[in-house]
Short mmCIF file of C-alpha atoms in Angstrom, two decimals:
data_model
loop_
_atom_site.label_atom_id
_atom_site.label_comp_id
_atom_site.label_asym_id
_atom_site.label_seq_id
_atom_site.Cartn_x
_atom_site.Cartn_y
_atom_site.Cartn_z
CA MET A 921 14.47 19.13 -11.75
CA ILE A 922 13.78 16.01 -9.69
CA GLY A 923 14.05 12.63 -11.42
CA LEU A 924 11.10 10.37 -10.62
CA ALA A 925 10.77 6.62 -11.07
CA VAL A 926 7.33 5.04 -10.73
CA LEU A 927 7.12 1.35 -9.86
CA GLY A 928 3.67 -0.03 -10.59
CA ALA A 929 3.13 2.74 -13.12
CA THR A 930 0.06 1.24 -14.79
CA GLY A 931 -1.83 0.71 -11.51
CA SER A 932 -4.11 3.20 -9.79
CA ILE A 933 -1.40 4.64 -7.51
CA GLY A 934 1.09 4.82 -10.35
CA ARG A 935 -1.32 6.67 -12.61
CA SER A 936 -2.26 9.08 -9.83
CA THR A 937 1.43 9.75 -9.21
CA LEU A 938 2.00 10.54 -12.85
CA ASP A 939 -1.06 12.80 -12.84
CA VAL A 940 0.37 14.84 -9.97
CA ALA A 941 3.85 14.93 -11.49
CA ALA A 942 2.45 16.12 -14.83
CA ARG A 943 0.97 19.15 -13.06
CA HIS A 944 4.51 20.25 -12.15
CA PRO A 945 6.64 19.84 -15.30
CA ASP A 946 9.12 22.41 -14.01
CA ARG A 947 9.70 20.36 -10.87
CA PHE A 948 9.56 16.64 -11.84
CA ARG A 949 10.91 14.63 -14.74
CA VAL A 950 9.72 11.05 -15.15
CA VAL A 951 12.95 9.15 -15.82
CA ALA A 952 11.79 5.55 -15.40
CA LEU A 953 8.66 3.41 -15.20
CA ALA A 954 8.08 -0.18 -14.15
CA GLY A 955 5.11 -2.51 -14.44
CA ALA A 956 4.20 -6.16 -14.64
CA ARG A 957 2.33 -7.15 -17.81
CA ASP A 958 0.09 -4.30 -19.03
CA VAL A 959 1.89 -3.68 -22.29
CA GLU A 960 -0.64 -1.33 -23.87
CA GLY A 961 -0.99 0.71 -20.70
CA MET A 962 2.79 1.07 -20.38
CA ARG A 963 3.16 1.86 -24.07
CA ALA A 964 0.72 4.75 -23.69
CA LEU A 965 2.59 6.07 -20.65
CA CYS A 966 5.88 5.86 -22.53
CA GLY A 967 4.41 7.89 -25.36
CA ARG A 968 3.28 10.59 -22.95
CA PHE A 969 6.18 10.81 -20.48
CA ARG A 970 9.15 9.59 -22.59
CA PRO A 971 11.17 7.98 -19.76
CA ALA A 972 14.72 6.87 -20.43
CA VAL A 973 14.16 3.37 -19.02
CA VAL A 974 11.17 1.06 -18.62
CA ALA A 975 11.02 -2.34 -16.93
CA MET A 976 8.39 -5.07 -17.18
CA ALA A 977 8.48 -7.84 -14.59
CA GLU A 978 7.08 -10.36 -17.07
CA PRO A 979 9.76 -11.04 -19.73
CA ALA A 980 7.23 -11.74 -22.49
CA ALA A 981 5.58 -8.40 -21.78
CA ALA A 982 8.97 -6.68 -21.94
CA ARG A 983 9.59 -8.16 -25.38
CA ARG A 984 6.21 -7.01 -26.68
CA LEU A 985 6.72 -3.55 -25.22
CA ALA A 986 10.20 -3.23 -26.76
CA GLN A 987 8.80 -4.16 -30.16
CA GLY A 988 5.96 -1.66 -29.84
CA LEU A 989 8.27 1.17 -28.79
CA ARG A 990 10.58 0.44 -31.71
CA GLU A 991 7.62 0.64 -34.07
CA GLU A 992 6.80 4.06 -32.66
CA GLY A 993 10.40 5.20 -32.98
CA LEU A 994 10.83 5.73 -29.25
CA GLY A 995 14.39 5.15 -28.11
CA ILE A 996 13.49 3.89 -24.64
CA GLU A 997 15.53 1.16 -22.99
CA VAL A 998 13.38 -1.79 -21.91
CA LEU A 999 14.49 -4.05 -19.06
CA ALA A 1000 12.91 -7.41 -18.23
CA GLY A 1001 12.20 -9.46 -15.14
CA ALA A 1002 12.48 -8.77 -11.42
CA GLU A 1003 16.10 -7.70 -11.89
CA GLY A 1004 15.01 -5.06 -14.38
CA VAL A 1005 12.45 -3.65 -11.97
CA GLU A 1006 15.07 -3.52 -9.20
CA ALA A 1007 17.44 -1.71 -11.56
CA VAL A 1008 14.78 0.93 -12.20
CA ALA A 1009 14.29 1.33 -8.42
CA ALA A 1010 18.00 2.07 -7.97
CA LEU A 1011 18.47 4.17 -11.14
CA PRO A 1012 20.97 6.98 -10.36
CA GLU A 1013 18.88 9.56 -12.25
CA ALA A 1014 15.84 8.93 -10.03
CA ALA A 1015 16.00 10.83 -6.75
CA PHE A 1016 12.39 9.93 -5.90
CA VAL A 1017 10.93 6.43 -6.27
CA MET A 1018 7.22 5.69 -6.01
CA ALA A 1019 7.06 2.10 -4.71
CA ALA A 1020 3.54 1.10 -5.76
CA ILE A 1021 3.89 -2.51 -6.88
CA VAL A 1022 1.12 -4.51 -5.21
CA GLY A 1023 1.88 -7.41 -2.88
CA ALA A 1024 5.03 -9.35 -2.08
CA ALA A 1025 6.38 -8.64 -5.57
CA GLY A 1026 7.07 -5.08 -4.44
CA LEU A 1027 9.43 -6.03 -1.61
CA ARG A 1028 12.71 -6.39 -3.48
CA PRO A 1029 12.32 -3.21 -5.60
CA ALA A 1030 11.40 -1.17 -2.51
CA LEU A 1031 14.46 -2.52 -0.71
CA ALA A 1032 16.60 -1.62 -3.73
CA ALA A 1033 15.33 1.96 -3.64
CA ALA A 1034 15.97 2.24 0.10
CA ARG A 1035 19.49 0.85 -0.19
CA ALA A 1036 20.20 3.33 -3.00
CA GLY A 1037 19.32 6.26 -0.74
CA LYS A 1038 16.21 7.45 -2.59
CA ARG A 1039 13.21 9.31 -1.28
CA VAL A 1040 11.00 6.23 -1.11
CA LEU A 1041 7.33 7.05 -1.53
CA LEU A 1042 6.07 3.84 0.02
CA ALA A 1043 2.71 2.59 -1.25
CA ASN A 1044 3.71 -1.08 -0.99
CA LYS A 1045 2.76 -1.93 2.58
CA GLU A 1046 3.98 -5.52 2.18
CA SER A 1047 7.57 -4.27 2.33
CA LEU A 1048 7.06 -3.48 6.00
CA VAL A 1049 4.57 -6.25 6.75
CA MET A 1050 6.90 -8.98 5.46
CA ALA A 1051 10.30 -7.56 6.32
CA GLY A 1052 9.85 -4.53 8.54
CA ALA A 1053 13.15 -4.79 10.41
CA LEU A 1054 15.12 -5.45 7.23
CA PHE A 1055 13.43 -2.62 5.37
CA MET A 1056 13.94 -0.05 8.12
CA GLU A 1057 17.59 -1.13 8.36
CA ALA A 1058 17.95 -0.56 4.61
CA VAL A 1059 16.46 2.92 4.99
CA ARG A 1060 18.93 3.81 7.74
CA GLU A 1061 21.99 2.32 6.09
CA GLY A 1062 21.15 3.72 2.64
CA GLY A 1063 20.38 7.19 3.98
CA ALA A 1064 16.96 7.07 2.31
CA GLU A 1065 14.00 9.31 3.04
CA LEU A 1066 10.84 7.34 3.77
CA VAL A 1067 7.46 9.00 3.20
CA PRO A 1068 4.33 6.83 3.49
CA ILE A 1069 1.70 7.00 0.75
CA ASP A 1070 -1.20 5.01 2.21
CA SER A 1071 -3.73 7.72 3.06
CA GLU A 1072 -3.85 6.60 6.70
CA HIS A 1073 -0.09 6.57 7.29
CA ASN A 1074 0.43 9.75 5.34
CA ALA A 1075 -2.22 11.36 7.56
CA VAL A 1076 -0.32 10.22 10.67
CA PHE A 1077 2.94 11.47 9.12
CA GLN A 1078 1.37 14.91 8.70
CA CYS A 1079 0.15 14.97 12.33
CA LEU A 1080 3.44 13.99 13.99
CA PRO A 1081 5.75 16.44 15.79
CA PRO A 1082 8.43 18.12 13.64
CA GLY A 1083 11.65 16.15 13.56
CA SER A 1084 10.03 12.74 14.05
CA ARG A 1085 12.16 9.98 12.55
CA PRO A 1086 10.93 6.84 10.78
CA GLY A 1087 10.82 3.82 13.06
CA GLN A 1088 11.19 5.80 16.28
CA ALA A 1089 8.31 6.41 18.68
CA PRO A 1090 7.33 10.10 18.34
CA ALA A 1091 7.66 12.22 21.46
CA GLY A 1092 4.43 12.70 23.39
CA VAL A 1093 2.29 10.36 21.29
CA ARG A 1094 -0.09 8.12 23.25
CA ARG A 1095 -1.64 6.23 20.34
CA ILE A 1096 -2.38 6.26 16.64
CA ILE A 1097 -5.94 5.82 15.37
CA LEU A 1098 -6.32 4.48 11.83
CA THR A 1099 -9.67 5.05 10.19
CA ALA A 1100 -11.36 2.47 7.96
CA SER A 1101 -14.38 2.78 5.70
CA GLY A 1102 -15.49 -0.76 6.55
CA GLY A 1103 -15.77 -1.62 2.87
CA PRO A 1104 -18.93 -2.42 0.92
CA PHE A 1105 -20.28 -4.96 3.43
CA ARG A 1106 -20.02 -3.00 6.69
CA ASP A 1107 -23.83 -3.02 7.09
CA ALA A 1108 -24.71 -6.18 5.16
CA PRO A 1109 -26.34 -9.09 7.05
CA LEU A 1110 -23.62 -11.51 8.15
CA GLU A 1111 -25.47 -14.47 6.65
CA ARG A 1112 -25.17 -12.87 3.20
CA LEU A 1113 -21.36 -12.59 3.19
CA ALA A 1114 -20.68 -16.18 2.12
CA ALA A 1115 -22.51 -15.53 -1.16
CA VAL A 1116 -21.00 -12.16 -2.14
CA THR A 1117 -19.35 -11.97 -5.56
CA PRO A 1118 -15.96 -10.55 -6.55
CA GLU A 1119 -17.75 -7.73 -8.36
CA GLU A 1120 -19.58 -6.79 -5.16
CA ALA A 1121 -16.41 -6.99 -3.09
CA CYS A 1122 -14.54 -4.75 -5.52
CA ALA A 1123 -17.25 -2.05 -5.50
CA HIS A 1124 -15.67 0.13 -2.81
CA PRO A 1125 -18.05 2.83 -1.59
CA ASN A 1126 -15.46 5.64 -1.39
CA TRP A 1127 -12.14 4.84 -3.07
CA SER A 1128 -11.13 3.82 -6.59
CA MET A 1129 -8.64 0.97 -6.13
CA GLY A 1130 -7.35 -2.22 -7.73
CA ARG A 1131 -9.21 -5.50 -7.28
CA LYS A 1132 -6.90 -7.09 -4.72
CA ILE A 1133 -6.79 -4.10 -2.40
CA SER A 1134 -10.56 -3.65 -2.80
CA VAL A 1135 -11.13 -7.18 -1.50
CA ASP A 1136 -8.68 -6.50 1.32
CA SER A 1137 -10.73 -3.46 2.21
CA ALA A 1138 -13.91 -5.55 2.24
CA THR A 1139 -12.33 -8.08 4.65
CA MET A 1140 -10.43 -5.33 6.49
CA MET A 1141 -7.21 -7.27 6.00
CA ASN A 1142 -6.01 -4.08 4.37
CA LYS A 1143 -6.45 -2.31 7.71
CA GLY A 1144 -4.69 -5.16 9.49
CA LEU A 1145 -1.72 -4.78 7.16
CA GLU A 1146 -1.80 -1.04 7.82
CA VAL A 1147 -1.62 -1.67 11.57
CA MET A 1148 1.55 -3.69 10.97
CA GLU A 1149 2.94 -0.99 8.71
CA ALA A 1150 2.20 1.70 11.28
CA CYS A 1151 4.07 -0.22 13.98
CA TRP A 1152 7.23 -0.14 11.86
CA LEU A 1153 6.82 3.37 10.48
CA PHE A 1154 6.12 5.03 13.80
CA GLY A 1155 7.90 2.76 16.30
CA LEU A 1156 4.81 1.80 18.31
CA PRO A 1157 3.56 -1.60 19.53
CA ALA A 1158 0.32 -2.97 18.10
CA GLU A 1159 -1.65 -2.17 21.27
CA ARG A 1160 -1.00 1.55 20.63
CA VAL A 1161 -2.34 1.42 17.09
CA GLU A 1162 -6.15 1.32 17.01
CA VAL A 1163 -8.73 1.07 14.23
CA VAL A 1164 -12.11 2.79 14.02
CA LEU A 1165 -14.73 2.64 11.32
CA HIS A 1166 -15.38 5.96 9.61
CA PRO A 1167 -17.77 5.44 6.68
CA GLN A 1168 -17.24 8.88 5.10
CA SER A 1169 -13.44 8.39 4.59
CA ILE A 1170 -12.85 12.09 5.26
CA VAL A 1171 -10.76 11.81 8.45
CA HIS A 1172 -7.86 9.72 7.21
CA SER A 1173 -6.25 9.05 10.59
CA LEU A 1174 -5.62 10.63 13.98
CA VAL A 1175 -2.77 10.98 16.46
CA GLU A 1176 -3.56 11.23 20.19
CA TYR A 1177 -1.02 12.94 22.44
CA VAL A 1178 -0.41 12.45 26.14
CA ASP A 1179 -1.90 15.87 26.94
CA GLY A 1180 -5.28 14.79 25.54
CA SER A 1181 -4.90 16.57 22.19
CA VAL A 1182 -5.95 14.65 19.10
CA LEU A 1183 -4.71 15.81 15.70
CA ALA A 1184 -6.38 14.59 12.52
CA GLN A 1185 -5.80 15.00 8.81
CA LEU A 1186 -8.93 15.48 6.71
CA GLY A 1187 -9.53 15.53 2.97
CA ASN A 1188 -11.61 14.10 0.18
CA PRO A 1189 -10.90 10.41 -0.57
CA ASP A 1190 -8.42 10.97 -3.39
CA MET A 1191 -4.97 9.34 -3.38
CA ARG A 1192 -3.48 12.33 -5.17
CA THR A 1193 -3.50 14.21 -1.84
CA PRO A 1194 -1.01 11.95 0.00
CA ILE A 1195 0.98 11.53 -3.22
CA ALA A 1196 1.32 15.29 -3.64
CA GLN A 1197 2.23 15.66 0.03
CA ALA A 1198 4.99 13.08 -0.33
CA LEU A 1199 6.30 14.49 -3.60
CA GLY A 1200 6.37 18.06 -2.30
CA TRP A 1201 7.34 17.51 1.34
CA PRO A 1202 8.27 19.61 3.25
CA GLU A 1203 6.47 22.00 0.88
CA ARG A 1204 2.87 21.74 -0.37
CA ILE A 1205 2.11 21.37 -4.07
CA GLU A 1206 -1.07 21.32 -6.16
CA ALA A 1207 -2.67 17.88 -6.47
CA GLY A 1208 -5.74 18.51 -8.60
CA VAL A 1209 -8.02 17.40 -5.76
CA GLU A 1210 -11.41 18.99 -5.12
CA ALA A 1211 -11.53 21.09 -1.94
CA LEU A 1212 -13.21 19.48 1.05
CA ASP A 1213 -16.66 20.92 1.79
CA LEU A 1214 -17.49 20.02 5.40
CA VAL A 1215 -20.95 21.57 5.18
CA ARG A 1216 -21.81 19.35 2.22
CA ALA A 1217 -20.31 16.34 4.01
CA GLY A 1218 -22.70 17.10 6.84
CA ARG A 1219 -21.50 14.56 9.41
CA LEU A 1220 -18.55 12.44 10.47
CA ASP A 1221 -19.41 9.07 12.01
CA PHE A 1222 -17.17 6.68 13.94
CA ARG A 1223 -17.69 3.24 15.45
CA ALA A 1224 -15.67 0.23 16.54
CA PRO A 1225 -15.15 -2.59 14.02
CA ASP A 1226 -17.09 -5.80 14.66
CA PRO A 1227 -14.64 -8.72 15.17
CA GLY A 1228 -17.23 -11.19 13.90
CA ARG A 1229 -17.63 -9.31 10.65
CA TYR A 1230 -13.91 -8.68 10.17
CA PRO A 1231 -11.92 -11.70 11.45
CA CYS A 1232 -8.98 -10.79 9.22
CA LEU A 1233 -8.29 -7.72 11.34
CA GLY A 1234 -7.87 -9.87 14.44
CA LEU A 1235 -5.61 -12.28 12.57
CA ALA A 1236 -3.37 -9.40 11.53
CA TYR A 1237 -3.04 -8.13 15.11
CA ALA A 1238 -2.18 -11.67 16.25
CA ALA A 1239 0.49 -12.08 13.56
CA GLN A 1240 2.04 -8.72 14.43
CA ARG A 1241 2.25 -9.66 18.09
CA ALA A 1242 3.76 -13.06 17.19
CA GLY A 1243 6.45 -11.34 15.14
CA GLY A 1244 9.20 -13.05 13.17
CA THR A 1245 7.92 -14.42 9.88
CA ALA A 1246 4.29 -14.65 11.07
CA PRO A 1247 3.32 -11.42 9.25
CA ALA A 1248 4.90 -12.72 6.03
CA ILE A 1249 2.95 -15.98 6.41
CA LEU A 1250 -0.28 -14.06 6.95
CA ASN A 1251 0.35 -11.82 3.94
CA ALA A 1252 1.16 -14.75 1.64
CA ALA A 1253 -1.92 -16.70 2.71
CA ASN A 1254 -4.07 -13.63 2.17
CA GLU A 1255 -2.73 -13.06 -1.35
CA VAL A 1256 -3.44 -16.67 -2.28
CA ALA A 1257 -6.90 -16.66 -0.71
CA VAL A 1258 -7.90 -13.37 -2.33
CA ALA A 1259 -6.72 -14.60 -5.74
CA ALA A 1260 -8.81 -17.75 -5.26
CA PHE A 1261 -11.84 -15.67 -4.33
CA LEU A 1262 -11.39 -13.36 -7.32
CA GLY A 1263 -11.05 -16.44 -9.50
CA GLY A 1264 -14.36 -17.83 -8.25
CA ARG A 1265 -12.70 -20.76 -6.44
CA LEU A 1266 -13.28 -19.68 -2.84
CA PRO A 1267 -16.19 -18.10 -0.95
CA PHE A 1268 -15.62 -14.66 0.50
CA THR A 1269 -15.92 -15.85 4.09
CA ALA A 1270 -13.33 -18.60 3.50
CA ILE A 1271 -10.57 -16.02 2.95
CA ALA A 1272 -10.13 -15.64 6.71
CA GLU A 1273 -10.38 -19.42 7.20
CA VAL A 1274 -7.51 -20.06 4.77
CA ILE A 1275 -5.37 -17.44 6.50
CA GLU A 1276 -6.08 -18.75 9.99
CA ASP A 1277 -5.36 -22.33 8.92
CA THR A 1278 -2.09 -21.31 7.25
CA LEU A 1279 -0.90 -19.40 10.33
CA ALA A 1280 -1.57 -22.50 12.42
CA ALA A 1281 0.09 -24.92 9.99
CA VAL A 1282 3.22 -23.04 8.90
CA PRO A 1283 5.68 -22.46 11.76
CA ALA A 1284 6.97 -18.92 12.13
CA GLY A 1285 10.67 -18.28 12.64
CA PRO A 1286 13.02 -15.31 12.95
CA ALA A 1287 12.75 -12.76 10.13
CA ASP A 1288 16.48 -12.07 10.28
CA SER A 1289 17.24 -12.31 6.57
CA LEU A 1290 15.46 -11.76 3.28
CA GLU A 1291 15.96 -15.43 2.49
CA ALA A 1292 14.13 -16.45 5.68
CA VAL A 1293 11.24 -14.11 4.87
CA LEU A 1294 10.93 -15.34 1.30
CA GLU A 1295 11.11 -18.98 2.40
CA ALA A 1296 8.27 -18.39 4.88
CA ASP A 1297 6.34 -16.67 2.09
CA ARG A 1298 6.89 -19.67 -0.20
CA ARG A 1299 5.80 -22.25 2.36
CA ALA A 1300 2.73 -20.22 3.28
CA ARG A 1301 1.69 -19.88 -0.36
CA GLU A 1302 2.01 -23.61 -0.92
CA HIS A 1303 -0.10 -24.45 2.12
CA ALA A 1304 -2.70 -21.77 1.41
CA ALA A 1305 -3.04 -22.94 -2.20
CA ARG A 1306 -3.69 -26.50 -1.04
CA ARG A 1307 -6.17 -25.28 1.57
CA ALA A 1308 -8.00 -23.03 -0.91
CA ALA A 1309 -8.30 -25.90 -3.40
CA ALA A 1310 -9.66 -28.37 -0.82
#
């Protein structure tokens, strides 16, 4: 029986992970859960899965959860704060850790899981965007297994030669091609984008995702972050990681080899597929996903992304090439700008403007320590918040 800890348990990835695990009760035991502030959601999960330990990043939420669990007579230990979440990530009973906390908040717990030698099911791309060198070093030194969960990176993982190692360029690979749906505005008139609403931006045409990542998909910043993540995961420079629009979201990514072969992973747009692959690897396990019907799909379309429609993608490539703390600065500015947009304080098209301005205003330095990365993150957030409020 494999002990499983799920960080970000009440989010979409966390719930999908628990759905897959519940289909294999003879194989997985949920030993720990972690979340931020969704007390009722976590309380329901505790009632169903009965973990030994739960952590809530928000201390007030932890207190409310502890009270609710006592009322139900559930003897579950409740930890509070960022330290509690990190403790769950390194729990000895958890061999597998799903790292699905959104944004920069997921960095420290993912590092804790890597240092503890877990199989890290990495759904928090910011861990590599912000601190790629530090994270990969933690994986090596901790003896961790790293399996990517983003559908695109998991697709690449499945298409690589046997024996490929995280962070090392795979033998014979010419380039990686990440597919992108293009979000809900891929065909909208450019002059309409300034007036789009958060509700429209969060209405993804193919995937069911949280609000922040849905906006990132609409701006294609999400794909930019995935380019950065791919560089670290697969040991390739940014110029060998390309992006193509694929509206159907059936081909999840492709790997081109030097002999001209191109391998692709296909499937319905359901995150339970990469989650099941990562949980079962090197075996295959049931995910509860509907079988792909290519005849019903009818066609697979591809086209290049328009830089004028998706300026965030270009900003991400530029930050990756700049290196150091530039990716952390970009990520922080994006999180602030997206929050301002979702809060009705910033137009959709100004998200890229805030990011570009922050990259120009906040000097990048070496990302040689976690402290340096977090300091760059702090300075970028402060500048982006001022810029978004102007």
